[in-house]
Coordinates of C-alpha atoms in Angstrom, one line a residue:
M186 CA 32.4 69.5 -1.0
Q187 CA 35.2 66.9 -0.1
A188 CA 34.3 65.7 2.6
A189 CA 31.1 64.3 1.8
E190 CA 33.1 63.1 -1.5
E191 CA 36.0 61.7 1.3
K192 CA 32.9 59.6 3.1
F193 CA 31.3 58.5 0.2
R194 CA 34.4 56.4 -1.4
S195 CA 35.1 55.6 2.2
M196 CA 31.5 54.0 2.7
A197 CA 31.5 52.2 -1.2
E198 CA 35.2 50.7 -0.8
T199 CA 34.1 48.5 2.3
S200 CA 30.8 47.8 0.8
L201 CA 30.0 44.3 0.0
D202 CA 26.9 45.6 -2.4
L203 CA 28.4 47.2 -5.6
I204 CA 28.2 51.1 -5.2
F205 CA 29.0 52.7 -9.2
Q206 CA 27.7 56.3 -11.1
I207 CA 27.6 57.0 -14.3
A208 CA 27.4 60.4 -15.8
A209 CA 24.2 62.0 -18.0
D210 CA 25.6 60.4 -20.8
G211 CA 26.1 56.8 -19.6
R212 CA 29.3 56.2 -18.9
I213 CA 30.1 54.8 -15.7
T214 CA 32.5 57.2 -13.9
Y215 CA 33.2 55.3 -10.5
C216 CA 32.7 51.4 -9.4
S217 CA 33.7 50.1 -6.0
P218 CA 36.5 47.6 -5.5
A219 CA 32.9 44.7 -5.2
A220 CA 32.8 44.5 -8.6
G221 CA 35.7 42.0 -8.5
K222 CA 33.3 39.5 -6.5
I223 CA 30.4 40.6 -8.3
M224 CA 30.7 41.8 -11.6
K225 CA 34.1 39.6 -12.0
L226 CA 36.4 43.0 -13.4
P227 CA 38.4 44.6 -12.0
P228 CA 36.3 48.6 -11.1
E229 CA 39.7 50.0 -13.6
K230 CA 37.6 47.6 -16.8
I231 CA 34.5 49.3 -15.9
V232 CA 35.1 53.2 -15.4
G233 CA 34.8 54.6 -18.3
T234 CA 32.2 52.3 -20.1
D235 CA 28.7 52.2 -20.9
F236 CA 26.5 51.3 -18.5
R237 CA 24.1 49.5 -20.8
T238 CA 27.2 47.0 -22.3
H239 CA 26.6 45.5 -18.8
V240 CA 23.2 44.7 -19.4
S241 CA 21.2 41.1 -20.6
P242 CA 19.9 41.9 -23.5
E243 CA 15.7 41.6 -21.7
D244 CA 16.2 43.7 -19.2
L245 CA 18.2 47.0 -21.4
G246 CA 15.1 48.5 -21.9
K247 CA 13.8 48.2 -18.0
A248 CA 17.6 49.6 -17.3
Q249 CA 17.3 52.9 -19.9
R250 CA 14.2 53.9 -18.3
A251 CA 15.0 53.2 -14.8
F252 CA 17.9 55.1 -16.0
A253 CA 16.2 58.6 -17.4
A254 CA 14.0 58.1 -14.3
A255 CA 17.0 58.8 -12.2
I256 CA 19.0 61.7 -14.9
S257 CA 15.6 63.7 -14.4
G258 CA 15.5 63.8 -10.7
E259 CA 13.6 60.7 -9.5
S260 CA 15.1 57.3 -7.4
A261 CA 14.7 53.5 -8.7
R262 CA 14.4 51.1 -5.9
L263 CA 14.8 47.9 -5.4
W264 CA 14.4 46.4 -8.5
E265 CA 16.1 43.1 -10.3
I266 CA 17.9 42.9 -13.9
N267 CA 20.1 40.7 -15.3
L268 CA 24.2 41.5 -15.2
R269 CA 26.4 40.3 -17.5
Q270 CA 29.6 39.5 -15.4
G271 CA 33.1 39.6 -17.2
G272 CA 33.6 36.5 -19.1
G273 CA 30.3 36.4 -21.0
S274 CA 28.2 34.1 -17.5
T275 CA 25.4 36.4 -16.2
F276 CA 23.5 37.5 -12.5
V277 CA 20.2 39.2 -11.1
G278 CA 20.7 42.0 -9.6
E279 CA 18.4 44.2 -7.1
V280 CA 19.9 47.8 -7.8
N281 CA 18.6 50.8 -6.1
I282 CA 19.7 54.5 -8.1
G283 CA 19.2 57.9 -8.1
P284 CA 20.0 61.4 -9.4
I285 CA 23.9 62.8 -8.0
K286 CA 23.0 66.5 -8.1
E287 CA 25.2 69.7 -8.2
N288 CA 24.1 72.9 -7.1
G289 CA 20.9 72.1 -7.6
R290 CA 21.3 70.7 -10.9
V291 CA 21.5 66.5 -12.2
V292 CA 24.7 65.7 -13.4
G293 CA 24.0 62.2 -13.3
A294 CA 23.2 59.0 -11.2
Q295 CA 24.2 56.5 -8.6
G296 CA 23.2 53.0 -6.8
V297 CA 24.3 50.2 -5.4
V298 CA 23.5 46.7 -6.9
R299 CA 23.5 44.0 -4.9
D300 CA 24.3 40.4 -6.3
V301 CA 21.1 37.7 -5.7
S302 CA 21.0 35.2 -7.5
A303 CA 21.1 32.8 -5.1
R304 CA 17.8 34.0 -3.6
R305 CA 16.3 33.9 -6.6
R306 CA 17.7 30.8 -7.3
A307 CA 16.0 29.6 -4.3
A308 CA 12.3 31.2 -4.8
L309 CA 12.5 29.4 -8.4
E310 CA 13.3 25.9 -6.7
L311 CA 10.9 27.1 -3.9
A312 CA 8.7 27.0 -7.1
R313 CA 9.6 25.3 -8.4
Q314 CA 9.3 22.3 -5.4
L315 CA 5.4 24.2 -5.3
M316 CA 4.0 23.2 -8.7
F317 CA 5.4 19.1 -8.0
Q318 CA 4.0 19.3 -5.0
K319 CA 0.5 20.2 -6.4
M320 CA 1.4 17.8 -9.2
V321 CA 2.2 14.8 -6.7
A322 CA -1.5 15.5 -5.5
G323 CA -3.4 15.4 -8.1
I324 CA -1.8 12.8 -8.9
S325 CA -2.2 10.9 -6.2
T326 CA -5.8 11.8 -5.7
R327 CA -6.3 9.8 -9.5
F328 CA -4.6 7.3 -7.7
V329 CA -7.0 7.3 -4.7
T330 CA -9.5 7.0 -7.0
A331 CA -8.6 4.5 -9.5
T332 CA -9.0 0.9 -9.9
G333 CA -9.0 -2.0 -12.1
T334 CA -7.4 -0.8 -15.0
A335 CA -7.7 2.4 -14.5
I336 CA -4.8 2.2 -12.0
H337 CA -2.1 1.1 -14.8
D338 CA -3.7 4.8 -16.2
A339 CA -2.6 6.6 -13.9
V340 CA 0.2 5.3 -13.3
E341 CA 0.8 5.9 -17.5
E342 CA 0.4 9.6 -16.5
A343 CA 2.4 9.9 -13.9
L344 CA 5.2 8.7 -15.1
A345 CA 4.1 11.4 -18.3
Q346 CA 4.4 14.5 -15.8
S347 CA 6.7 13.5 -14.4
G348 CA 9.1 13.5 -17.2
A349 CA 8.1 16.4 -18.6
F350 CA 8.2 18.2 -15.5
F351 CA 11.5 17.9 -15.4
S352 CA 12.6 18.1 -19.8
L353 CA 13.4 14.6 -19.6
D354 CA 13.4 12.3 -22.7
R355 CA 11.7 9.4 -21.1
S356 CA 10.0 7.7 -18.2
Y357 CA 8.9 4.0 -17.3
I358 CA 8.7 0.9 -14.5
F359 CA 10.3 -2.1 -14.7
T360 CA 8.9 -4.7 -12.6
F361 CA 10.8 -8.0 -11.2
S362 CA 8.7 -11.6 -11.6
E363 CA 7.8 -13.6 -8.4
D364 CA 10.6 -15.1 -7.9
G365 CA 12.2 -11.9 -9.1
N366 CA 14.9 -13.9 -11.8
L367 CA 13.0 -12.1 -15.1
I368 CA 12.7 -8.4 -15.9
S369 CA 9.3 -6.8 -17.3
N370 CA 9.6 -2.6 -19.1
S371 CA 5.9 -2.6 -18.0
H372 CA 4.8 0.9 -18.2
E373 CA 6.6 3.8 -20.5
W374 CA 6.1 7.3 -21.6
C375 CA 8.3 8.5 -24.5
A376 CA 8.9 12.7 -25.3
P377 CA 7.9 13.6 -29.1
G378 CA 10.9 12.1 -31.5
I379 CA 12.0 9.7 -28.9
A380 CA 11.5 6.0 -29.5
S381 CA 9.3 3.1 -27.0
F382 CA 11.8 0.6 -26.4
K383 CA 9.5 -1.1 -24.2
D384 CA 8.5 -3.8 -26.5
R385 CA 12.0 -4.6 -26.1
V386 CA 12.4 -5.5 -22.5
Q387 CA 10.0 -8.3 -21.5
Q388 CA 10.6 -11.5 -19.7
V389 CA 14.5 -10.9 -19.3
P390 CA 16.2 -12.7 -17.4
C391 CA 17.8 -10.6 -14.7
S392 CA 21.2 -12.4 -15.0
E393 CA 21.3 -10.2 -18.4
F394 CA 22.1 -6.8 -16.6
P395 CA 23.2 -8.4 -13.3
W396 CA 25.7 -4.8 -12.3
I397 CA 22.2 -3.0 -12.7
I398 CA 20.0 -5.7 -11.3
E399 CA 22.6 -5.6 -7.4
Q400 CA 22.8 -1.7 -7.8
V401 CA 18.8 -1.5 -7.4
H402 CA 19.0 -4.2 -5.2
R403 CA 22.0 -2.3 -2.9
E404 CA 21.3 1.5 -3.2
S405 CA 18.4 3.6 -2.3
F406 CA 19.2 4.8 -6.1
V407 CA 21.6 4.7 -9.6
H408 CA 22.6 8.4 -11.0
L409 CA 24.5 8.0 -14.1
P410 CA 25.6 11.5 -15.5
D411 CA 27.3 9.6 -18.2
V412 CA 26.6 5.7 -19.2
S413 CA 29.9 5.3 -21.0
K414 CA 31.6 5.8 -17.2
L415 CA 30.6 2.8 -17.0
P416 CA 32.7 -0.1 -15.4
L417 CA 34.0 -2.9 -17.6
A418 CA 32.0 -5.3 -15.3
A419 CA 28.3 -3.2 -16.9
A420 CA 30.0 -3.7 -20.4
A421 CA 26.0 -5.5 -20.9
E422 CA 24.1 -2.5 -19.3
R423 CA 26.9 -0.5 -21.5
A424 CA 25.6 -2.5 -24.5
E425 CA 21.6 -1.9 -23.9
F426 CA 22.2 2.1 -23.0
A427 CA 23.6 2.6 -26.4
A428 CA 21.2 0.7 -28.3
Q429 CA 18.5 3.2 -26.4
E430 CA 20.9 5.6 -26.8
I431 CA 20.2 6.4 -23.6
K432 CA 22.9 8.9 -22.3
S433 CA 22.4 9.9 -18.6
L434 CA 19.6 7.9 -16.3
L435 CA 18.3 7.6 -12.9
L436 CA 16.7 4.6 -11.3
L437 CA 15.0 4.9 -7.8
P438 CA 14.3 1.5 -6.6
L439 CA 10.1 0.0 -5.5
W440 CA 10.6 -1.4 -2.2
V441 CA 7.2 -2.5 -0.8
A442 CA 7.0 -2.5 3.0
D443 CA 5.8 -6.2 4.7
G444 CA 3.9 -5.2 7.9
G445 CA 5.5 -1.4 8.0
A446 CA 8.9 -2.3 7.3
P447 CA 10.4 1.1 6.1
P448 CA 12.2 0.6 2.7
P449 CA 16.0 0.0 3.5
A450 CA 18.6 2.7 3.5
A451 CA 21.4 3.3 0.6
G452 CA 24.0 0.9 1.6
A453 CA 22.5 -1.2 4.0
G454 CA 22.9 -4.5 1.1
G455 CA 20.9 -7.0 2.8
N456 CA 20.5 -5.9 6.3
G457 CA 17.3 -4.1 7.3
R458 CA 15.6 -6.2 3.7
E459 CA 13.8 -9.0 5.4
K460 CA 10.4 -7.8 5.8
V461 CA 10.5 -5.7 2.7
R462 CA 10.0 -6.5 -1.3
L463 CA 11.5 -4.7 -4.7
L464 CA 8.6 -4.8 -6.3
G465 CA 10.9 -2.8 -9.2
F466 CA 12.4 0.4 -9.8
L467 CA 11.8 3.7 -11.1
G468 CA 13.8 5.2 -14.0
Y469 CA 13.9 8.1 -15.8
D470 CA 16.6 8.9 -19.1
A471 CA 18.2 11.6 -20.9
V472 CA 18.8 11.2 -24.6
R473 CA 19.1 14.3 -26.4
R474 CA 22.3 15.9 -24.2
Q475 CA 23.9 14.1 -20.7
R476 CA 22.7 15.6 -17.5
S477 CA 23.2 15.3 -14.0
W478 CA 20.3 15.8 -11.7
R479 CA 20.4 17.4 -8.3
D480 CA 20.0 16.5 -5.1
E481 CA 16.8 18.8 -4.8
E482 CA 15.1 16.8 -7.6
I483 CA 16.0 13.2 -6.9
T484 CA 14.4 13.2 -3.2
L485 CA 11.3 14.6 -5.5
L486 CA 11.3 12.1 -7.5
K487 CA 11.9 10.4 -4.7
V488 CA 8.4 10.7 -4.2
M489 CA 6.4 10.1 -7.3
A490 CA 8.3 6.8 -6.8
E491 CA 6.5 5.6 -3.6
I492 CA 3.5 6.8 -5.2
I493 CA 3.8 4.4 -8.0
T494 CA 5.2 2.3 -5.5
G495 CA 1.5 2.2 -3.4
A496 CA -0.3 2.1 -6.4
L497 CA 0.5 -0.6 -7.6
E498 CA 1.1 -2.4 -4.9
R499 CA -2.6 -1.6 -3.7
N500 CA -3.3 -2.9 -7.7
R501 CA -1.8 -6.4 -6.7
I502 CA -3.2 -6.5 -3.5
E503 CA -7.1 -5.5 -5.4
E504 CA -6.0 -8.5 -7.8
E505 CA -5.4 -10.8 -5.9
L506 CA -8.7 -10.1 -3.5
E507 CA -10.6 -10.6 -6.9
R508 CA -8.4 -13.8 -7.5
K509 CA -9.8 -15.3 -4.1
R510 CA -13.4 -13.8 -5.4
R511 CA -13.6 -15.5 -8.0
E512 CA -12.3 -18.4 -6.2
L513 CA -14.9 -18.0 -3.8
A514 CA -17.5 -18.1 -5.7
R515 CA -16.6 -20.6 -7.7
S516 CA -16.4 -23.1 -4.0
N517 CA -19.8 -21.3 -3.0
A518 CA -21.5 -22.3 -6.7
D519 CA -20.0 -25.9 -5.9
L520 CA -20.7 -26.0 -2.4
T521 CA -24.8 -25.5 -3.8
D522 CA -24.5 -28.1 -6.8
F523 CA -22.9 -30.8 -3.5
A524 CA -25.8 -29.1 -1.9
Y525 CA -28.4 -30.3 -4.1
I526 CA -26.5 -33.4 -4.7
A527 CA -27.0 -34.2 -1.3
S528 CA -30.0 -33.5 -1.2
H529 CA -31.8 -35.2 -3.5
D530 CA -29.2 -37.4 -5.4
L531 CA -28.1 -39.5 -2.3
Q532 CA -30.7 -38.9 0.0
E533 CA -32.8 -40.8 -2.1
P534 CA -30.9 -43.9 -2.6
L535 CA -30.2 -43.8 0.8
R536 CA -34.0 -43.3 2.0
K537 CA -34.8 -47.0 -0.5
V538 CA -32.2 -48.5 1.6
T539 CA -33.9 -47.6 4.9
A540 CA -37.3 -48.6 3.7
F541 CA -36.7 -52.2 2.5
G542 CA -34.5 -52.5 5.7
D543 CA -37.6 -51.9 8.4
R544 CA -39.8 -53.2 5.2
L545 CA -37.3 -56.7 5.2
E546 CA -37.2 -56.7 9.3
Q547 CA -41.4 -56.2 9.1
K548 CA -42.3 -59.3 6.7
Y549 CA -39.1 -61.5 7.0
G550 CA -37.8 -61.1 10.8
E551 CA -38.3 -64.4 12.1
Q552 CA -37.4 -65.6 9.1
L553 CA -33.3 -64.5 9.5
G554 CA -32.5 -65.3 12.8
D555 CA -30.2 -63.6 14.9
K556 CA -27.7 -63.5 13.1
G557 CA -29.9 -62.0 9.7
R558 CA -30.5 -60.0 12.3
D559 CA -27.8 -58.6 13.2
Y560 CA -26.8 -57.8 9.7
L561 CA -29.8 -56.2 8.9
A562 CA -29.9 -54.2 12.3
R563 CA -26.0 -52.9 11.5
M564 CA -27.4 -52.1 8.1
C565 CA -30.0 -49.6 9.3
N566 CA -27.7 -48.3 11.9
A567 CA -25.1 -47.2 8.7
A568 CA -27.7 -46.2 6.9
G569 CA -29.4 -43.6 10.3
R570 CA -25.3 -42.8 10.4
M571 CA -25.0 -41.9 6.7
Q572 CA -28.5 -40.0 6.6
G573 CA -26.9 -37.9 10.3
L574 CA -23.4 -37.1 7.6
I575 CA -25.0 -35.5 4.7
D576 CA -28.0 -34.2 7.3
D577 CA -24.7 -32.3 8.6
L578 CA -23.2 -31.4 5.2
L579 CA -25.6 -30.1 4.1
L580 CA -26.1 -27.4 7.1
Y581 CA -21.9 -27.1 6.5
S582 CA -22.3 -26.4 3.5
R583 CA -25.1 -24.0 3.7
V584 CA -23.4 -21.8 6.6
N585 CA -22.9 -19.2 3.5
T586 CA -24.9 -19.9 0.5
R587 CA -28.6 -19.9 2.4
G588 CA -27.5 -17.7 5.4
A589 CA -30.5 -14.7 6.4
E590 CA -29.6 -11.2 5.8
F591 CA -28.1 -9.4 8.6
A592 CA -29.5 -7.7 11.5
E593 CA -29.9 -6.3 14.5
V594 CA -29.2 -10.2 16.6
D595 CA -29.6 -9.9 20.8
L596 CA -27.3 -12.6 21.7
G597 CA -29.4 -12.5 25.7
E598 CA -32.1 -13.6 23.8
V599 CA -30.9 -15.7 21.5
M600 CA -29.0 -17.3 25.0
G601 CA -32.4 -17.8 26.5
E602 CA -33.4 -19.8 23.7
V603 CA -30.5 -21.9 23.9
L604 CA -31.0 -22.8 27.2
E605 CA -34.4 -23.5 26.3
A606 CA -33.7 -26.0 23.5
L607 CA -30.9 -27.3 26.2
E608 CA -33.6 -28.0 28.9
R609 CA -33.5 -31.8 28.8
P610 CA -29.8 -32.1 29.3
I611 CA -29.1 -29.4 31.1
E612 CA -31.8 -31.7 34.3
E613 CA -30.8 -34.5 33.7
L614 CA -26.7 -33.8 33.7
A615 CA -27.7 -30.7 36.8
A616 CA -25.9 -28.6 35.2
E617 CA -25.0 -25.8 36.8
I618 CA -24.5 -22.4 33.7
R619 CA -23.9 -18.9 34.0
V620 CA -24.5 -16.3 31.6
D621 CA -23.3 -13.4 31.6
E622 CA -24.9 -9.9 30.1
L623 CA -23.8 -10.5 26.4
P624 CA -24.1 -8.1 23.9
V625 CA -26.4 -6.8 21.4
L626 CA -25.2 -7.3 17.2
P627 CA -26.3 -4.5 15.0
A628 CA -25.8 -7.1 12.4
A629 CA -25.4 -10.8 12.3
D630 CA -27.9 -13.9 11.5
R631 CA -30.1 -15.1 14.0
R632 CA -31.1 -18.8 13.5
Q633 CA -26.7 -18.8 12.4
M634 CA -25.7 -18.0 16.2
H635 CA -28.5 -19.6 18.0
S636 CA -26.4 -23.0 16.2
L637 CA -23.3 -21.7 17.2
L638 CA -24.2 -20.9 20.6
Q639 CA -26.6 -24.2 20.9
N640 CA -23.6 -25.9 19.6
L641 CA -20.9 -24.3 22.4
V642 CA -22.9 -25.1 25.7
G643 CA -24.8 -28.6 24.0
N644 CA -20.2 -30.2 23.4
A645 CA -19.6 -28.8 27.0
L646 CA -23.0 -30.8 28.4
K647 CA -22.0 -33.8 26.3
Y648 CA -18.0 -34.0 27.2
H649 CA -18.6 -33.4 31.1
R650 CA -16.8 -35.9 33.1
P651 CA -18.3 -38.8 34.4
G652 CA -19.6 -38.1 38.0
V653 CA -18.8 -34.2 38.2
K654 CA -21.6 -31.4 37.4
P655 CA -21.3 -30.0 35.0
E656 CA -20.1 -25.7 35.8
I657 CA -20.8 -24.0 32.7
R658 CA -19.6 -20.4 32.3
V659 CA -21.1 -17.9 29.4
E660 CA -19.4 -14.5 29.4
A661 CA -19.1 -11.7 27.2
A662 CA -16.0 -8.6 27.4
A663 CA -14.9 -6.0 24.5
D664 CA -12.7 -3.9 23.0
D665 CA -12.5 -0.9 20.7
R666 CA -13.2 -3.7 17.6
W667 CA -14.4 -7.4 18.6
W668 CA -17.1 -9.2 21.0
E669 CA -15.8 -11.7 22.9
I670 CA -17.7 -13.6 23.8
R671 CA -16.4 -16.9 25.7
V672 CA -18.2 -20.2 27.5
S673 CA -15.9 -22.2 29.1
D674 CA -16.4 -25.9 31.3
N675 CA -15.0 -27.8 33.2
G676 CA -15.4 -31.2 31.4
I677 CA -12.6 -33.6 29.7
G678 CA -11.2 -30.6 27.7
F679 CA -8.5 -31.2 25.5
D680 CA -4.4 -31.4 24.4
D681 CA -3.6 -28.3 22.3
K682 CA -2.0 -30.4 20.2
Y683 CA -5.5 -31.3 18.4
L684 CA -6.5 -28.5 18.6
D685 CA -5.8 -28.1 14.8
R686 CA -7.9 -30.4 14.0
I687 CA -11.1 -29.3 16.7
F688 CA -12.2 -27.3 13.8
R689 CA -12.1 -30.1 11.1
P690 CA -15.7 -31.3 9.3
F691 CA -15.7 -34.9 10.8
Q692 CA -12.3 -35.3 13.2
R693 CA -13.6 -36.4 16.2
L694 CA -11.3 -36.9 19.0
H695 CA -13.2 -39.6 19.9
G696 CA -14.6 -43.0 18.9
R697 CA -18.3 -42.9 18.4
S698 CA -19.1 -45.4 21.7
E699 CA -18.7 -42.4 23.7
Y700 CA -19.8 -40.0 23.3
K701 CA -22.3 -39.1 20.2
G702 CA -22.7 -37.0 17.2
S703 CA -20.3 -36.9 13.7
G704 CA -18.1 -34.3 14.4
I705 CA -18.8 -31.8 12.5
G706 CA -20.3 -29.4 14.9
L707 CA -17.3 -27.2 15.8
A708 CA -16.9 -27.2 11.7
I709 CA -20.2 -25.4 11.3
C710 CA -19.5 -22.9 14.3
K711 CA -15.9 -21.9 12.7
K712 CA -17.7 -21.3 9.5
I713 CA -20.5 -19.1 10.7
V714 CA -18.2 -17.0 12.9
E715 CA -16.5 -16.0 10.0
R716 CA -19.3 -14.9 8.1
H717 CA -19.7 -13.1 10.3
G718 CA -16.1 -11.8 10.0
G719 CA -14.8 -12.8 13.3
E720 CA -12.4 -15.7 14.6
L721 CA -13.1 -18.8 16.7
G722 CA -10.3 -19.6 19.2
A723 CA -10.4 -22.6 21.7
A724 CA -7.4 -24.0 24.3
G725 CA -8.4 -26.7 26.5
R726 CA -6.3 -28.8 29.3
P727 CA -7.1 -32.9 29.8
G728 CA -9.1 -33.5 32.7
A729 CA -9.7 -29.7 33.7
G730 CA -12.2 -28.3 30.7
A731 CA -11.9 -26.1 27.9
T732 CA -12.7 -22.7 26.5
F733 CA -14.2 -21.7 23.9
T734 CA -13.5 -17.9 22.6
V735 CA -15.8 -16.1 19.7
R736 CA -14.7 -12.8 18.3
L737 CA -16.9 -10.7 16.1
P738 CA -16.3 -7.5 14.9
R739 CA -18.4 -4.7 16.8
N740 CA -18.3 -2.8 13.3
P741 CA -19.6 -5.5 10.6
N742 CA -18.7 -2.9 8.0

């Protein structure tokens, strides 16, 4: 018996866990040296005391039931209770307890206590993070489906949920003006009983709060556990925080990346920020009591800042697109009005000029003399050119307003129709035209595709080099996203420095005496291609021909 007792004591003395023995009346009769670390009390301060005095009140019933079971001869394994330490603090202990028997009779209980506070904290933190992730997933889902004013409602909800999750008093969004000189409180949530100060900060010059603005631009977050300890340079900020009764705050910059550039790292200064823009910042206030944010909490709130940044930027882009859509609608309406004026009000007097000019020549041509007839011819020619300009303007204005519904279009068939329409100039010039297999477009305006190809091939014929047989090649290529149709020739070409001019309406590189036309054909081509969601480009060299490249999306949707 004595040998067993000595072996038990030897193991207990070296154990990192607390080993204890309790008499049947509840008094602790033995406590291993690990008590100093685990209970924050030396063993001699514990021996002789009732075990119940070391148990937190909320777990006293659980401890007494386990002790009673041990005294009755049963064992309890791996149960957790909150235990008191010296100094009044508590910890979570994992306890094993069983009976002590002598000659078959239970005389007490003995067991082991292991401090599992760290494990419990880790489990709670993991559960907390999972709850936060679930909350973020819900917020993200709402942002995905929200449009217009619903995005702002979703931001308010995100502020409320994240503020309440971390038991904070106020959460908000501050945004900068477009020039970065003004700041406004755009969104805010306040806990019950906390005053709102949203109206206090609207269109306020950033120069009024230089210290905090500099911090937001420079750091990945601004953590102020005690705002009363701000430096002298932050006197204006300290006064404003005092007015709002803020004791602690956390600010998270809302960086918007341009072209996929990542947000800047903390302390990066101006480096790496050329491709990012500071939209504003997300803020959290502690008003009723001071608090400090742990690194894990800041990391989670950074995720919230990124989600809100994406939502606000998407809303800005959508608003910009809507503004441009309205502008385009107004522009199309103006074009429609112009088309009506051009087809009615402008053409009617022009027809009369032409008609009376013809009558004048028929009835009084002999009396006008050579000079008079020359003047009359010039007038009629000018009227004819004016009629051509009006007709071309109508074509240009109606690309978007009078286009047909998109349907499947076989460009090979359309190209055959174009060559048939251009048969006469092709034969006159003995032009050689080679056409590769052209694609079938799933959605296009057939009439406009005909106009596009006829303009490009017609230009290649028109701008041929004198004395040189025209050679024109129409070919197609494709990648995952685009069809590319190229029309190349060996004509007079052009200098690339005029590339920006050739697609503008009525911009000519040559005089009317050299080449006929109003100079609007390529402008119409460009407008047609853009209506189909594509791009029109060109490359040329004087005396060495030109190549026009049409890029059309393979999936118009």
